[in-house]
CSV table of C-alpha atoms in Angstrom, one decimal:
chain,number,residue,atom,x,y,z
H,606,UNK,CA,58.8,4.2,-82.0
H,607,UNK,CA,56.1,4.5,-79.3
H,608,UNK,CA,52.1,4.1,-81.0
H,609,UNK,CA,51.0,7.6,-79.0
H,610,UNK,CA,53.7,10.1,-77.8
H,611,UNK,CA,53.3,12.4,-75.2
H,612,UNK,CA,55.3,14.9,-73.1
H,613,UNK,CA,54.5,13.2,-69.5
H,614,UNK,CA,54.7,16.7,-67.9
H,615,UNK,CA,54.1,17.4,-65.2
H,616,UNK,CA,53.0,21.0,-66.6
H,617,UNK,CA,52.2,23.5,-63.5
H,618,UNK,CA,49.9,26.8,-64.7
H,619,UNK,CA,48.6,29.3,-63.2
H,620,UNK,CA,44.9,29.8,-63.1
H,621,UNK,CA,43.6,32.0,-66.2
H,622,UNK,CA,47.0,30.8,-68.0
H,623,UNK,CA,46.7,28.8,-71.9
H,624,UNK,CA,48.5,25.5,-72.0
H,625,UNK,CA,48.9,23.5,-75.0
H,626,UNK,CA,49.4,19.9,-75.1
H,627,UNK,CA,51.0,17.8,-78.2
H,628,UNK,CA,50.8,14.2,-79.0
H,629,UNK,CA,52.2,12.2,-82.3
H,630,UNK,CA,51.5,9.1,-83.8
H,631,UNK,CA,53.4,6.8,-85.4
H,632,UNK,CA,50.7,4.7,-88.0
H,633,UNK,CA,49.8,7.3,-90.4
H,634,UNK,CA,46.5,4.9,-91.3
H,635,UNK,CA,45.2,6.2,-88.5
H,636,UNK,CA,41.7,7.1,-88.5
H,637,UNK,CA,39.9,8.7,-85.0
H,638,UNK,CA,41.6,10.9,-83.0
H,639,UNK,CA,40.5,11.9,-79.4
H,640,UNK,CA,41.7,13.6,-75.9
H,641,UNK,CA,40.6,11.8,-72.9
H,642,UNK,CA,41.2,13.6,-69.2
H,643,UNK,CA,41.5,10.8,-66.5
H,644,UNK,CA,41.6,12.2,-62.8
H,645,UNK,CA,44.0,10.0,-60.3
H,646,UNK,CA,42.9,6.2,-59.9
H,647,UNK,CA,39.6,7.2,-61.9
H,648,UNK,CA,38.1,5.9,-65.2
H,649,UNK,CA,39.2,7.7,-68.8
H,650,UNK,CA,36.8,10.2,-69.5
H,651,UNK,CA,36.5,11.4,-73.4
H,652,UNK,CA,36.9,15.3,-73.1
H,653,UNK,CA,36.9,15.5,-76.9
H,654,UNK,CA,37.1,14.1,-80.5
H,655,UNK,CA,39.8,15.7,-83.1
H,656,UNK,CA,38.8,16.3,-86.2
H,657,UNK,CA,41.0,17.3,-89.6
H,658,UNK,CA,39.5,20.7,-89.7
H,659,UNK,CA,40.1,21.6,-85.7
H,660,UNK,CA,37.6,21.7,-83.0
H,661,UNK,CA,36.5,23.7,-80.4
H,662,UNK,CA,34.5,23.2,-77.3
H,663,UNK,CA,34.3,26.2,-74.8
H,664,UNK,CA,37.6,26.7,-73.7
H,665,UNK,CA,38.9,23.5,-75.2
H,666,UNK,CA,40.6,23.9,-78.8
H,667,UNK,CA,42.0,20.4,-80.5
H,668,UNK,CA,43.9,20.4,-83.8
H,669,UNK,CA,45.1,17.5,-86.0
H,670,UNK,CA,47.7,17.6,-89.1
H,671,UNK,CA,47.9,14.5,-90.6
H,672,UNK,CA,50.6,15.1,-92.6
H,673,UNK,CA,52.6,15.4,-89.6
H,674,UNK,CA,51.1,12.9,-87.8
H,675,UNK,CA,50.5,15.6,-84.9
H,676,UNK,CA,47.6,16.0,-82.3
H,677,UNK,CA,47.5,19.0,-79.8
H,678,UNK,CA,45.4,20.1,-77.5
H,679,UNK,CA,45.0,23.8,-76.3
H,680,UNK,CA,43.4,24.9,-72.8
H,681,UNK,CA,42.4,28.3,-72.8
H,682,UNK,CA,41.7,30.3,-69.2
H,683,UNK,CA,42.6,27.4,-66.9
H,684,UNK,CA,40.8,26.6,-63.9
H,685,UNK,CA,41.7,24.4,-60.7
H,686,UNK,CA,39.2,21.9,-61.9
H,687,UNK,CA,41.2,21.3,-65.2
H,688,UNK,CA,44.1,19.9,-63.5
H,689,UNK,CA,44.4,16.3,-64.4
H,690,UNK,CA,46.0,13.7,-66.7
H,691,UNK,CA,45.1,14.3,-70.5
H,692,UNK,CA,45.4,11.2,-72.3
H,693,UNK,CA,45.6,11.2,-76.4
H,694,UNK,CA,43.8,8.1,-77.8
H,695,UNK,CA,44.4,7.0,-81.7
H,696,UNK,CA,42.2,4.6,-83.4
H,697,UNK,CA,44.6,3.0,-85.9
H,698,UNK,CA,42.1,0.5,-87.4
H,699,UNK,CA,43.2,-2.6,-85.1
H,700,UNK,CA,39.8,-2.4,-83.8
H,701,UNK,CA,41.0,-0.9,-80.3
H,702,UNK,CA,42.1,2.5,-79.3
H,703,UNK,CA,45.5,3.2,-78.5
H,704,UNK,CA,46.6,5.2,-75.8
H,705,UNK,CA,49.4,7.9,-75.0
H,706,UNK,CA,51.2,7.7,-71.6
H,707,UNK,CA,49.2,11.3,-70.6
H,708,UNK,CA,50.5,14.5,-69.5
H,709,UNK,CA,49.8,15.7,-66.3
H,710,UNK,CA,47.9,19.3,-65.4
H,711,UNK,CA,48.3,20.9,-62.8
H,712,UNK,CA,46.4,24.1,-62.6
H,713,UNK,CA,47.8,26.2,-59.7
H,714,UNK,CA,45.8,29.1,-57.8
E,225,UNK,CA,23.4,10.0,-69.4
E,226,UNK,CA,23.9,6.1,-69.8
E,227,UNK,CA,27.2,4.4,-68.0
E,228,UNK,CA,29.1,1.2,-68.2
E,229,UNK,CA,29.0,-0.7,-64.6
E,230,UNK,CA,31.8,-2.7,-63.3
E,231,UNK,CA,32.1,-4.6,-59.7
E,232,UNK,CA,33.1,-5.2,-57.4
E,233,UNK,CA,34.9,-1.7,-57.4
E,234,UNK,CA,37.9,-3.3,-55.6
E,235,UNK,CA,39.0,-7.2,-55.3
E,236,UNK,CA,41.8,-8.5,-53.3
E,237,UNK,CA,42.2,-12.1,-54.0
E,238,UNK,CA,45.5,-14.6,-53.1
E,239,UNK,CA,48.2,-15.9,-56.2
E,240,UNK,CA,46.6,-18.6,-58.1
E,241,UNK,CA,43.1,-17.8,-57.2
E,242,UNK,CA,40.4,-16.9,-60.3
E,243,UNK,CA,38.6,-14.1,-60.2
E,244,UNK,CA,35.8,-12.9,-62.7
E,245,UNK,CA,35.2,-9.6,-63.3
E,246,UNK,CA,32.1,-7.9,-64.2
E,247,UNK,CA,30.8,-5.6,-66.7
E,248,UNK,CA,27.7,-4.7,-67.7
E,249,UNK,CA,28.0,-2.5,-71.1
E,250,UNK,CA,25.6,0.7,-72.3
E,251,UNK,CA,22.8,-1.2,-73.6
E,252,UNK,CA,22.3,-0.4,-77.2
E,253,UNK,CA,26.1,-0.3,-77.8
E,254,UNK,CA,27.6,-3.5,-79.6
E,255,UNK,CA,31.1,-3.4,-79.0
E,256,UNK,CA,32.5,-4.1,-75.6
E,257,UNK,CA,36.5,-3.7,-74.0
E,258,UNK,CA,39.1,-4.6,-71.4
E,259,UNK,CA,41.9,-2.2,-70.7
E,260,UNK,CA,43.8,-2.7,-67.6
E,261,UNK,CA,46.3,0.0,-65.6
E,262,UNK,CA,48.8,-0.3,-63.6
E,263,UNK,CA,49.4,2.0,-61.0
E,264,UNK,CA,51.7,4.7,-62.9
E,265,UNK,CA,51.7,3.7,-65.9
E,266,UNK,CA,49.5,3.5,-69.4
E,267,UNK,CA,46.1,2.4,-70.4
E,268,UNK,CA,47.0,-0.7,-72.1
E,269,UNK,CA,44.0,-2.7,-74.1
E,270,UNK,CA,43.5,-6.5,-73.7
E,271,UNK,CA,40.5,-7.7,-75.8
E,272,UNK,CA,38.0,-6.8,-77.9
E,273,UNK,CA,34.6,-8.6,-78.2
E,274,UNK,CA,32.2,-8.2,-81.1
E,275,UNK,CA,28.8,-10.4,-81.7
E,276,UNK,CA,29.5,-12.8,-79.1
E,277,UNK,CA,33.3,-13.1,-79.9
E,278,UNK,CA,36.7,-12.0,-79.7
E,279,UNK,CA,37.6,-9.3,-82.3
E,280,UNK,CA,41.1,-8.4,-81.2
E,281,UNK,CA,43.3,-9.3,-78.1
E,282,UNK,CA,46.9,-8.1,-77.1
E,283,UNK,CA,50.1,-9.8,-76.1
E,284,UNK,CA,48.8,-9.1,-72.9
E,285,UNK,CA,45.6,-11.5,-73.4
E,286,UNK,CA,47.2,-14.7,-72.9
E,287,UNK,CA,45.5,-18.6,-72.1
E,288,UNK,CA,44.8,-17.1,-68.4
E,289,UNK,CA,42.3,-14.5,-69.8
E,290,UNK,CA,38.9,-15.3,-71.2
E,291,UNK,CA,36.0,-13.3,-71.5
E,292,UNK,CA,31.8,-14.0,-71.9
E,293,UNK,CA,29.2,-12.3,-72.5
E,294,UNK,CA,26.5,-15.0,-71.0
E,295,UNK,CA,23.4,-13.2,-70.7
E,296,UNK,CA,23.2,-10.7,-73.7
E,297,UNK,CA,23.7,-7.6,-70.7
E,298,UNK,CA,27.0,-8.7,-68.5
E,299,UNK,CA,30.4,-8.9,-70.1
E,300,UNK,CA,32.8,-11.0,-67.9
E,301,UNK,CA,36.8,-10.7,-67.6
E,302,UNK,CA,38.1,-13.9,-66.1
E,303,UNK,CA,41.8,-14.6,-65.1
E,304,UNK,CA,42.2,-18.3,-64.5
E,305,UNK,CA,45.1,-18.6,-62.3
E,306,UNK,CA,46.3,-14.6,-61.1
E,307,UNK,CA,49.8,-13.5,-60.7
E,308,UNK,CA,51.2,-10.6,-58.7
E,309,UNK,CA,51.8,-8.9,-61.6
E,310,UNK,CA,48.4,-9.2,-62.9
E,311,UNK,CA,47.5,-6.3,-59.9
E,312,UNK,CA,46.0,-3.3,-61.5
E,313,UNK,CA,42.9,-1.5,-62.4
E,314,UNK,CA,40.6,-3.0,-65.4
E,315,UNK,CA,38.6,-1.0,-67.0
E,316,UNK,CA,35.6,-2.4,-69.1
E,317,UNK,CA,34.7,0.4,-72.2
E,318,UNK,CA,31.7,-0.1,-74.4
E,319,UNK,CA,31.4,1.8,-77.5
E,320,UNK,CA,28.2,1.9,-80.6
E,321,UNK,CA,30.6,1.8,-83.4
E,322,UNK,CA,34.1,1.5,-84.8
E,323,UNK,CA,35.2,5.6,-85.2
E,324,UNK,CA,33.6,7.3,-82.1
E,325,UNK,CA,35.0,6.7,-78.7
E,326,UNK,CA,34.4,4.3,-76.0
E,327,UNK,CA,32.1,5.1,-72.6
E,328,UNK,CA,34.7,3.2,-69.5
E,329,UNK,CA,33.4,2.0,-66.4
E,330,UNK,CA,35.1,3.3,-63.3
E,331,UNK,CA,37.2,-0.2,-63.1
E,332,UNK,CA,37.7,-2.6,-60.9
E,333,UNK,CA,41.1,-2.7,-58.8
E,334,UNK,CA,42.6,-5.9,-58.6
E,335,UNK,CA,45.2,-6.6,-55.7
E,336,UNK,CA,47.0,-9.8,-55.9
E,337,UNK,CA,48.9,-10.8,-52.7
Protein backbone atom coordinates (compact mmCIF):
# COMPACT_ATOMS: atom_id res chain seq x y z
CA UNK A 1 0.00 0.00 0.00
CA UNK A 2 1.08 3.36 -1.26
CA UNK A 3 2.36 5.99 2.01
CA UNK A 4 -0.21 8.96 0.56
CA UNK A 5 -3.11 8.08 -1.77
CA UNK A 6 -4.68 10.17 -4.01
CA UNK A 7 -7.31 10.24 -6.83
CA UNK A 8 -4.78 11.72 -9.74
CA UNK A 9 -7.82 13.43 -11.40
CA UNK A 10 -7.84 15.26 -13.55
CA UNK A 11 -11.06 16.90 -11.94
CA UNK A 12 -12.63 19.72 -14.43
CA UNK A 13 -15.20 22.39 -12.49
CA UNK A 14 -16.79 24.94 -13.35
CA UNK A 15 -16.12 28.32 -11.93
CA UNK A 16 -18.30 28.95 -8.59
CA UNK A 17 -18.55 24.96 -8.34
CA UNK A 18 -17.35 22.97 -4.74
CA UNK A 19 -14.83 20.21 -5.29
CA UNK A 20 -13.68 18.01 -2.63
CA UNK A 21 -10.47 16.22 -2.69
CA UNK A 22 -9.50 12.98 -0.49
CA UNK A 23 -6.30 11.51 0.45
CA UNK A 24 -5.40 8.31 2.84
CA UNK A 25 -2.62 7.21 4.57
CA UNK A 26 -1.34 4.18 5.28
CA UNK A 27 1.01 4.70 8.85
CA UNK A 28 -1.57 5.42 11.39
CA UNK A 29 1.58 7.05 13.68
CA UNK A 30 1.27 9.71 11.65
CA UNK A 31 1.45 13.00 13.09
CA UNK A 32 1.18 16.46 10.72
CA UNK A 33 -1.08 16.58 8.06
CA UNK A 34 -0.94 19.31 5.25
CA UNK A 35 -2.32 20.21 1.53
CA UNK A 36 0.25 21.66 -0.67
CA UNK A 37 -0.93 23.24 -4.34
CA UNK A 38 2.02 23.09 -6.79
CA UNK A 39 1.36 24.92 -10.24
CA UNK A 40 3.12 23.08 -13.38
CA UNK A 41 7.05 22.81 -13.22
CA UNK A 42 6.79 25.18 -9.97
CA UNK A 43 7.95 24.70 -6.39
CA UNK A 44 5.20 22.97 -3.65
CA UNK A 45 3.56 25.62 -2.08
CA UNK A 46 1.85 24.85 1.59
CA UNK A 47 -1.91 25.96 1.03
CA UNK A 48 -2.81 24.58 4.46
CA UNK A 49 -2.20 22.50 7.64
CA UNK A 50 -4.92 19.80 8.75
CA UNK A 51 -5.81 19.64 12.01
CA UNK A 52 -7.99 16.77 14.12
CA UNK A 53 -10.72 19.25 14.68
CA UNK A 54 -11.05 20.64 10.87
CA UNK A 55 -9.90 23.87 9.43
CA UNK A 56 -10.88 26.52 7.49
CA UNK A 57 -9.30 29.24 5.58
CA UNK A 58 -11.51 31.47 3.30
CA UNK A 59 -12.86 29.28 0.90
CA UNK A 60 -10.57 26.47 1.80
CA UNK A 61 -12.09 23.69 4.25
CA UNK A 62 -9.54 20.58 5.30
CA UNK A 63 -10.78 17.78 7.51
CA UNK A 64 -8.78 14.82 9.09
CA UNK A 65 -10.27 11.36 10.78
CA UNK A 66 -7.74 9.56 12.14
CA UNK A 67 -9.51 6.74 12.75
CA UNK A 68 -9.80 6.26 9.14
CA UNK A 69 -6.71 7.38 8.27
CA UNK A 70 -8.54 10.03 5.83
CA UNK A 71 -7.53 13.59 4.75
CA UNK A 72 -9.90 15.72 2.40
CA UNK A 73 -9.84 18.79 1.15
CA UNK A 74 -12.89 20.91 0.17
CA UNK A 75 -12.88 24.03 -2.33
CA UNK A 76 -15.64 26.10 -1.99
CA UNK A 77 -16.75 28.80 -5.03
CA UNK A 78 -13.82 27.91 -7.43
CA UNK A 79 -12.02 30.36 -9.31
CA UNK A 80 -9.63 29.99 -12.48
CA UNK A 81 -6.76 30.78 -10.29
CA UNK A 82 -7.37 27.59 -8.14
CA UNK A 83 -6.69 25.31 -10.88
CA UNK A 84 -3.62 23.37 -10.07
CA UNK A 85 -2.15 20.18 -8.63
CA UNK A 86 -3.08 19.69 -4.86
CA UNK A 87 -0.57 17.59 -3.22
CA UNK A 88 -1.41 15.87 0.42
CA UNK A 89 1.79 15.68 2.53
CA UNK A 90 1.96 13.29 5.83
CA UNK A 91 4.60 13.64 8.33
CA UNK A 92 4.90 10.01 9.65
CA UNK A 93 7.76 10.66 12.16
CA UNK A 94 10.68 9.60 9.70
CA UNK A 95 11.77 13.00 9.96
CA UNK A 96 10.61 13.89 6.27
CA UNK A 97 7.33 14.62 4.77
CA UNK A 98 5.79 12.25 2.52
CA UNK A 99 4.06 13.12 -0.43
CA UNK A 100 0.79 11.97 -2.46
CA UNK A 101 0.97 11.72 -6.21
CA UNK A 102 -1.54 15.05 -6.37
CA UNK A 103 -4.77 15.57 -8.03
CA UNK A 104 -5.06 17.87 -10.70
CA UNK A 105 -7.71 21.15 -10.77
CA UNK A 106 -8.82 22.38 -13.36
CA UNK A 107 -11.18 25.13 -12.79
CA UNK A 108 -13.10 25.87 -16.06
CA UNK A 109 -14.83 29.37 -17.00
CA UNK B 1 7.94 37.01 3.58
CA UNK B 2 11.34 35.00 3.82
CA UNK B 3 12.22 32.33 0.94
CA UNK B 4 14.53 29.46 0.33
CA UNK B 5 17.03 30.30 -2.78
CA UNK B 6 18.19 27.70 -5.11
CA UNK B 7 20.55 28.17 -8.39
CA UNK B 8 21.21 27.96 -10.92
CA UNK B 9 17.36 27.75 -11.76
CA UNK B 10 18.25 25.31 -14.65
CA UNK B 11 21.61 23.10 -15.27
CA UNK B 12 22.31 20.98 -18.25
CA UNK B 13 25.48 19.13 -17.72
CA UNK B 14 26.93 15.75 -19.86
CA UNK B 15 26.73 11.86 -18.13
CA UNK B 16 29.36 11.47 -15.67
CA UNK B 17 29.87 15.08 -15.04
CA UNK B 18 29.34 16.44 -11.10
CA UNK B 19 27.37 19.07 -10.45
CA UNK B 20 26.59 20.86 -7.11
CA UNK B 21 23.62 22.30 -6.36
CA UNK B 22 22.82 25.19 -4.31
CA UNK B 23 20.68 26.15 -1.59
CA UNK B 24 20.57 28.79 0.72
CA UNK B 25 17.83 27.95 3.49
CA UNK B 26 15.34 30.64 5.59
CA UNK B 27 17.83 31.87 7.98
CA UNK B 28 16.59 31.11 11.44
CA UNK B 29 15.22 27.73 10.35
CA UNK B 30 17.34 24.64 11.46
CA UNK B 31 16.30 21.90 9.39
CA UNK B 32 17.13 21.78 5.73
CA UNK B 33 15.78 19.18 2.61
CA UNK B 34 16.25 17.66 -0.89
CA UNK B 35 13.28 16.46 -2.80
CA UNK B 36 13.73 15.83 -6.37
CA UNK B 37 10.79 15.53 -9.35
CA UNK B 38 10.66 14.00 -12.17
CA UNK B 39 8.81 15.33 -14.82
CA UNK B 40 5.19 13.64 -14.26
CA UNK B 41 5.56 12.12 -11.45
CA UNK B 42 5.81 12.56 -7.38
CA UNK B 43 7.73 14.64 -4.97
CA UNK B 44 10.11 12.09 -3.71
CA UNK B 45 12.47 13.17 -0.62
CA UNK B 46 16.26 12.42 -0.63
CA UNK B 47 17.92 13.63 2.56
CA UNK B 48 17.53 15.32 5.50
CA UNK B 49 20.22 17.33 7.34
CA UNK B 50 20.06 18.49 10.93
CA UNK B 51 23.08 20.26 13.05
CA UNK B 52 25.55 19.87 10.42
CA UNK B 53 24.51 16.25 9.53
CA UNK B 54 22.46 13.77 7.90
CA UNK B 55 19.18 13.00 9.76
CA UNK B 56 17.42 10.82 7.29
CA UNK B 57 18.20 9.81 3.50
CA UNK B 58 16.14 7.58 1.03
CA UNK B 59 16.91 4.62 -1.18
CA UNK B 60 17.24 7.20 -3.57
CA UNK B 61 20.37 8.91 -1.65
CA UNK B 62 22.90 6.64 -2.66
CA UNK B 63 27.23 6.91 -2.57
CA UNK B 64 26.68 9.50 -5.65
CA UNK B 65 24.87 12.04 -3.39
CA UNK B 66 26.39 14.04 -0.68
CA UNK B 67 25.34 17.15 0.82
CA UNK B 68 27.23 20.31 3.01
CA UNK B 69 26.39 22.89 4.64
CA UNK B 70 30.01 24.80 4.46
CA UNK B 71 29.36 28.14 5.51
CA UNK B 72 26.51 28.13 8.17
CA UNK B 73 23.99 29.94 5.13
CA UNK B 74 24.42 27.61 1.82
CA UNK B 75 23.25 24.07 1.80
CA UNK B 76 24.88 22.09 -1.15
CA UNK B 77 23.34 18.92 -3.16
CA UNK B 78 26.21 17.29 -4.89
CA UNK B 79 25.85 14.22 -7.40
CA UNK B 80 29.35 12.79 -8.01
CA UNK B 81 29.08 11.13 -11.20
CA UNK B 82 25.19 11.98 -12.97
CA UNK B 83 23.22 9.58 -14.81
CA UNK B 84 20.41 10.20 -17.36
CA UNK B 85 18.10 9.12 -15.02
CA UNK B 86 19.20 11.47 -12.40
CA UNK B 87 17.35 14.39 -14.76
CA UNK B 88 14.73 16.10 -12.76
CA UNK B 89 13.77 19.02 -10.71
CA UNK B 90 15.35 19.30 -7.04
CA UNK B 91 13.85 21.11 -4.77
CA UNK B 92 15.70 22.31 -1.57
CA UNK B 93 12.88 22.90 1.60
CA UNK B 94 13.91 24.38 4.89
CA UNK B 95 11.67 24.12 7.74
CA UNK B 96 11.96 25.64 11.87
CA UNK B 97 10.80 22.49 13.41
CA UNK B 98 9.76 18.86 13.19
CA UNK B 99 5.54 19.20 12.96
CA UNK B 100 5.03 22.43 10.84
CA UNK B 101 5.73 22.33 7.11
CA UNK B 102 8.62 23.03 5.05
CA UNK B 103 9.22 26.59 2.93
CA UNK B 104 10.70 24.91 -0.90
CA UNK B 105 12.78 26.80 -3.13
CA UNK B 106 11.59 27.03 -6.74
CA UNK B 107 14.25 24.11 -7.64
CA UNK B 108 16.78 23.65 -9.84
CA UNK B 109 16.17 21.51 -13.16
CA UNK B 110 18.70 19.22 -13.87
CA UNK B 111 19.02 17.85 -17.59
CA UNK B 112 21.40 15.14 -18.13
CA UNK B 113 22.33 14.39 -21.74
Amino acid sequence: RKEVEQDPGPFNVPEGATVAFNCTYSNSASQSFFWYRQDCRKEPKLLMSVYSSGNEDGRFTAQLNRASQYISLLIRDSKLSDSATYLCVVNSGRRALTFGSGTRLQVQP
Amino acid sequence: EPEVTQTPSHQVTQMGQEVILRCVPISNHLYFYWYRQILGQKVEFLVSFYNNEISEKSEIFDDQFSVERPDGSNFTLKIRSTKLEDSAMYFCASSADLVGGYTFGSGTRLTVV
